[in-house]
Every structure is written in C-alpha cells, then in structure tokens.
Tab-separated table of C-alpha atoms in Angstrom:
chain	number	residue	atom	x	y	z
X	1	ASP	CA	0.000	0.000	0.000
X	2	ALA	CA	1.702	3.173	-1.215
X	3	GLY	CA	1.940	6.070	1.165
X	4	VAL	CA	1.946	9.695	0.122
X	5	THR	CA	3.933	10.345	-3.039
X	6	GLN	CA	5.324	13.761	-3.913
X	7	SER	CA	7.022	14.886	-7.094
X	8	PRO	CA	9.515	16.119	-7.949
X	9	THR	CA	11.853	15.459	-5.025
X	10	HIS	CA	14.100	18.411	-5.815
X	11	LEU	CA	13.609	21.494	-7.928
X	12	ILE	CA	15.635	24.598	-8.752
X	13	LYS	CA	13.815	27.653	-10.087
X	14	THR	CA	14.732	31.223	-10.879
X	15	ARG	CA	13.216	34.156	-9.023
X	16	GLY	CA	10.006	35.295	-10.737
X	17	GLN	CA	9.219	31.904	-12.248
X	18	GLN	CA	6.241	29.703	-11.462
X	19	VAL	CA	6.341	26.176	-10.023
X	20	THR	CA	3.903	23.277	-9.674
X	21	LEU	CA	4.358	20.572	-7.068
X	22	ARG	CA	2.348	17.352	-7.072
X	23	CYS	CA	1.011	15.029	-4.396
X	24	SER	CA	-0.699	11.639	-4.550
X	25	PRO	CA	-2.435	10.794	-1.275
X	26	LYS	CA	-2.336	7.533	0.602
X	27	SER	CA	-4.958	5.055	-0.528
X	28	GLY	CA	-8.254	5.690	1.271
X	29	HIS	CA	-7.437	9.284	2.189
X	30	ASP	CA	-9.552	12.065	0.716
X	31	THR	CA	-8.056	15.193	2.327
X	32	VAL	CA	-4.769	16.803	1.331
X	33	SER	CA	-2.878	19.498	3.223
X	34	TRP	CA	0.224	21.372	2.130
X	35	TYR	CA	2.980	22.731	4.371
X	36	GLN	CA	6.069	24.860	3.879
X	37	GLN	CA	9.074	24.020	6.041
X	38	ALA	CA	11.949	26.487	5.971
X	39	LEU	CA	15.361	25.273	7.080
X	40	GLY	CA	15.489	24.805	10.831
X	41	GLN	CA	11.789	25.556	11.310
X	42	GLY	CA	8.626	23.605	11.855
X	43	PRO	CA	6.152	23.112	9.006
X	44	GLN	CA	3.800	26.008	8.312
X	45	PHE	CA	0.286	25.201	7.117
X	46	ILE	CA	-0.464	26.530	3.639
X	47	PHE	CA	-3.928	25.115	2.855
X	48	GLN	CA	-6.128	22.031	2.945
X	49	TYR	CA	-8.272	20.501	0.208
X	50	TYR	CA	-11.291	18.254	0.544
X	51	GLU	CA	-13.819	17.395	-2.148
X	52	GLU	CA	-11.832	19.508	-4.602
X	53	GLU	CA	-12.330	22.663	-2.556
X	54	GLU	CA	-9.961	24.677	-0.389
X	55	ARG	CA	-11.292	24.246	3.150
X	56	GLN	CA	-8.712	26.021	5.270
X	57	ARG	CA	-5.875	28.397	4.495
X	58	GLY	CA	-2.884	29.576	6.476
X	59	ASN	CA	-1.170	32.953	6.298
X	60	PHE	CA	0.213	32.673	2.792
X	61	PRO	CA	-0.214	35.167	-0.057
X	62	ASP	CA	-2.369	34.531	-3.094
X	63	ARG	CA	0.766	33.591	-5.026
X	64	PHE	CA	0.229	30.197	-3.410
X	65	SER	CA	-2.672	28.327	-4.950
X	66	GLY	CA	-3.739	24.751	-5.220
X	67	HIS	CA	-6.038	22.246	-6.761
X	68	GLN	CA	-7.454	18.863	-5.888
X	69	PHE	CA	-8.515	16.410	-8.572
X	70	PRO	CA	-11.386	13.883	-8.476
X	71	ASN	CA	-8.886	11.108	-7.639
X	72	TYR	CA	-7.878	13.168	-4.548
X	73	SER	CA	-4.419	13.996	-5.846
X	74	SER	CA	-3.376	17.603	-5.472
X	75	GLU	CA	-1.142	20.303	-6.886
X	76	LEU	CA	0.490	23.281	-5.229
X	77	ASN	CA	1.276	26.217	-7.484
X	78	VAL	CA	3.507	29.120	-6.542
X	79	ASN	CA	3.705	32.146	-8.838
X	80	ALA	CA	6.313	34.917	-8.989
X	81	LEU	CA	8.809	32.952	-6.921
X	82	LEU	CA	10.838	34.799	-4.298
X	83	LEU	CA	14.125	33.735	-2.757
X	84	GLY	CA	12.215	33.295	0.515
X	85	ASP	CA	10.057	30.606	-1.051
X	86	SER	CA	13.029	28.233	-0.890
X	87	ALA	CA	11.921	25.471	1.470
X	88	LEU	CA	10.831	21.874	1.835
X	89	TYR	CA	7.198	21.559	0.754
X	90	LEU	CA	5.359	18.755	2.468
X	91	CYS	CA	2.074	17.193	1.491
X	92	ALA	CA	-0.027	15.303	4.020
X	93	SER	CA	-3.094	13.218	3.324
X	94	SER	CA	-5.703	12.143	5.813
X	95	LEU	CA	-9.352	11.648	6.465
X	96	PRO	CA	-10.876	15.033	7.416
X	97	THR	CA	-10.257	14.635	11.143
X	98	GLY	CA	-7.389	12.183	11.248
X	99	PRO	CA	-3.658	12.700	11.720
X	100	GLY	CA	-1.821	13.351	8.514
X	101	THR	CA	0.384	10.889	6.667
X	102	PHE	CA	3.213	12.880	5.148
X	103	GLY	CA	5.219	12.438	2.014
X	104	SER	CA	8.971	12.956	1.849
X	105	GLY	CA	8.543	16.425	0.430
X	106	THR	CA	9.780	18.503	-2.470
X	107	ARG	CA	12.840	20.610	-1.801
X	108	LEU	CA	12.485	23.848	-3.750
X	109	THR	CA	15.454	26.128	-4.240
X	110	VAL	CA	14.884	29.579	-5.731
X	111	VAL	CA	17.970	31.279	-7.141
S	1	ALA	CA	-4.885	31.506	17.499
S	2	GLN	CA	-2.841	28.488	18.421
S	3	LYS	CA	0.781	28.386	19.476
S	4	ILE	CA	3.160	25.504	20.153
S	5	THR	CA	6.397	26.057	22.075
S	6	GLN	CA	9.281	23.606	22.126
S	7	THR	CA	12.061	25.098	24.257
S	8	GLN	CA	14.710	22.410	23.689
S	9	PRO	CA	16.476	22.973	20.366
S	10	GLY	CA	18.627	19.893	20.952
S	11	MET	CA	18.813	16.946	23.327
S	12	PHE	CA	21.243	14.097	23.911
S	13	VAL	CA	20.296	10.753	25.430
S	14	GLN	CA	22.255	7.595	26.093
S	15	GLU	CA	21.099	4.507	24.232
S	16	LYS	CA	18.552	2.460	26.249
S	17	GLU	CA	17.740	5.422	28.502
S	18	ALA	CA	14.421	7.294	28.574
S	19	VAL	CA	14.102	10.899	27.392
S	20	THR	CA	11.397	13.551	27.699
S	21	LEU	CA	10.830	16.139	24.992
S	22	ASP	CA	8.950	19.212	26.181
S	23	CYS	CA	5.960	20.826	24.504
S	24	THR	CA	3.676	23.570	25.766
S	25	TYR	CA	0.749	24.991	23.872
S	26	ASP	CA	-1.691	27.840	23.912
S	27	THR	CA	-5.162	27.849	22.420
S	28	SER	CA	-8.591	29.310	22.997
S	29	ASP	CA	-10.320	26.330	21.424
S	30	PRO	CA	-12.304	24.234	23.921
S	31	SER	CA	-11.524	20.980	22.153
S	32	TYR	CA	-8.322	20.088	20.355
S	33	GLY	CA	-5.868	17.349	19.526
S	34	LEU	CA	-2.151	17.155	20.151
S	35	PHE	CA	0.287	15.239	17.958
S	36	TRP	CA	3.937	14.307	17.904
S	37	TYR	CA	5.826	13.680	14.682
S	38	LYS	CA	9.350	12.414	14.006
S	39	GLN	CA	11.319	13.785	11.071
S	40	PRO	CA	14.468	11.869	10.119
S	41	SER	CA	17.054	13.435	7.836
S	42	SER	CA	15.135	12.042	4.842
S	43	GLY	CA	12.492	14.730	5.446
S	44	GLU	CA	9.383	12.606	5.833
S	45	MET	CA	7.217	13.423	8.868
S	46	ILE	CA	6.293	10.241	10.724
S	47	PHE	CA	3.220	10.284	12.978
S	48	LEU	CA	4.016	8.966	16.467
S	49	ILE	CA	1.179	9.615	18.896
S	50	TYR	CA	-2.090	11.527	19.386
S	51	GLN	CA	-3.825	12.916	22.487
S	52	GLY	CA	-7.322	14.393	22.495
S	53	SER	CA	-7.962	17.209	24.927
S	54	TYR	CA	-10.843	15.339	26.535
S	55	ASP	CA	-9.079	11.983	26.726
S	56	GLN	CA	-8.953	10.844	30.341
S	57	GLN	CA	-5.798	8.788	29.994
S	58	ASN	CA	-2.408	9.676	28.596
S	59	ALA	CA	-1.783	8.196	25.173
S	60	THR	CA	0.777	5.435	24.678
S	61	GLU	CA	2.111	3.827	21.497
S	62	GLY	CA	4.817	1.263	22.068
S	63	ARG	CA	7.895	3.072	23.402
S	64	TYR	CA	6.179	6.455	23.062
S	65	SER	CA	3.950	7.995	25.684
S	66	LEU	CA	2.468	11.440	25.967
S	67	ASN	CA	2.490	13.117	29.361
S	68	PHE	CA	-0.578	15.355	29.025
S	69	GLN	CA	-1.155	17.978	31.715
S	70	LYS	CA	-4.124	20.015	30.564
S	71	ALA	CA	-4.057	22.599	33.341
S	72	ARG	CA	-0.412	23.357	32.607
S	73	LYS	CA	-1.029	23.190	28.841
S	74	SER	CA	1.805	20.769	28.344
S	75	ALA	CA	2.072	17.646	26.198
S	76	ASN	CA	5.506	16.174	26.677
S	77	LEU	CA	6.694	13.162	24.687
S	78	VAL	CA	8.459	10.408	26.594
S	79	ILE	CA	10.559	7.910	24.649
S	80	SER	CA	11.567	4.874	26.652
S	81	ALA	CA	14.568	2.648	25.947
S	82	SER	CA	16.075	4.975	23.337
S	83	GLN	CA	17.513	3.432	20.201
S	84	LEU	CA	20.057	4.807	17.733
S	85	GLY	CA	17.282	5.001	15.155
S	86	ASP	CA	15.430	7.491	17.359
S	87	SER	CA	17.930	10.196	16.379
S	88	ALA	CA	15.829	12.742	14.472
S	89	MET	CA	13.875	15.987	14.741
S	90	TYR	CA	10.711	15.762	16.811
S	91	PHE	CA	7.781	18.109	16.328
S	92	CYS	CA	4.834	18.768	18.581
S	93	ALA	CA	1.661	19.918	16.821
S	94	MET	CA	-1.937	20.723	17.581
S	95	ARG	CA	-5.241	21.109	15.787
S	96	PRO	CA	-8.704	22.204	16.920
S	97	SER	CA	-11.227	19.389	16.918
S	98	GLY	CA	-13.602	19.086	14.023
S	99	GLY	CA	-12.914	18.815	10.353
S	100	TYR	CA	-10.925	21.103	8.083
S	101	GLN	CA	-8.775	22.603	10.795
S	102	LYS	CA	-5.208	23.672	10.244
S	103	VAL	CA	-2.393	22.036	12.168
S	104	THR	CA	0.105	24.241	14.013
S	105	PHE	CA	3.628	22.885	14.549
S	106	GLY	CA	6.332	23.838	16.999
S	107	THR	CA	9.933	24.558	16.008
S	108	GLY	CA	11.114	21.076	16.893
S	109	THR	CA	13.711	19.366	19.072
S	110	LYS	CA	16.708	17.585	17.595
S	111	LEU	CA	17.306	14.366	19.508
S	112	GLN	CA	20.621	12.586	19.279
S	113	VAL	CA	21.006	9.114	20.777
S	114	ILE	CA	24.532	8.292	21.907
S	115	PRO	CA	25.782	4.693	21.817
C-alpha cells in the first residue's frame, strides 16, 4: 500500500518563475494538506483541500494556490517565486479529522 | 490563534535510557488534539502519537507515551529505551477538533542518541 507520493523530489527555479508541485495521497485518504518548512523551522500550514475545494488556508499570499482532482491527488502552485520561497514543501493526506500521513517532500530552491 | 512552544532545540540521550521532549501549547479552542511527529534526515514526517484534549488517559504507542497535563497546557513526549534510530527531529503539533482545521507545529527538538 503506497503512502503519500510527492514529485519532484528536488527542484531549482529562478526568481520570478512559477512552479507546480504534485502530491498523490495515501490510498483511502480524501483530504490533502500542504505545508512549507523552511530550514530549521517547523512546518507552516499553507492550505487544505477536501472534495476539490480549499477548506482552510494559512497565512500565505495569493501567489500560493492549489487544486485537488477527483482522484484526490493535489497540486500546489507558486507564482512569482521569491528567494524566501526556498523550502521543503510537504504534502499530508488524511481523512478530514485524522492525523496526517506525510510524504517525503519537495525541496524547492529559488535562485 | 494556536501556538506551540518547544524550548529544547537539541537533546542528547544515552542509548537504552528514557528521554522527555517538552511541549507547551496555547489555544482558545475548547476541544483540540495534540500530535507528535518524528522527522528523520530524509524529510518525511512520521506520525508517532495523538492525544485528544478530553481523553482521560495519557496516550501510549509502544515506546512512546504522551504526558498530558491540561491545566499546565503541556504535552511532553516520553521515549523509553532509546535506540540509535530514534535520532531525528521531533515536532509537537496541535489542531482544533472538528474537520478542516489547520495544524500548528512547533519549532522542533533535535534528539541525538549516543551509543
């Protein structure tokens, strides 16, 4: 039984570009949450998707957007990348009230 | 607003000894859940243990137990019989009860187990 799968594992982008990160949830999970983890910090909640709708959002600008597909997989899009967007981006899947199962993350470097 | 505080940036423990990782929290929500996650150097967050705010007993999962003191707003993780594989970052987190609630994480504690 596959856990949470994230792609790509590493990514280097130039400031001002746009990036799309992908997440496939664990089998049986229908809720996907995204987190940003800067070096040496704890994960910061970006947003959560359930039934293809954004249900909760953290304190992130509109440059951060997402989507959930009918098969529960999800994408995180970041526009107009800043150097400060460099971080590990974690996806977690769950049932709506359960603890999250995390993927290994996508490490984004903005240069 | 919710806040999680982990005051120990780093901890050392001898193999086979027990260790306590501290976590205090602040919230105005009447009902909430507390979590601990382990993050090895690979980056994946591994769920360890959960405590509901209205649970009467402290949670236990194998070598992990959660020392929950609601009045003091603390939720310390106790790892018994430490193993070399326990070396990792440990994060305390909380979430209000009910669906679609965001999870707030602390800044983590780096645990190193010494042979």
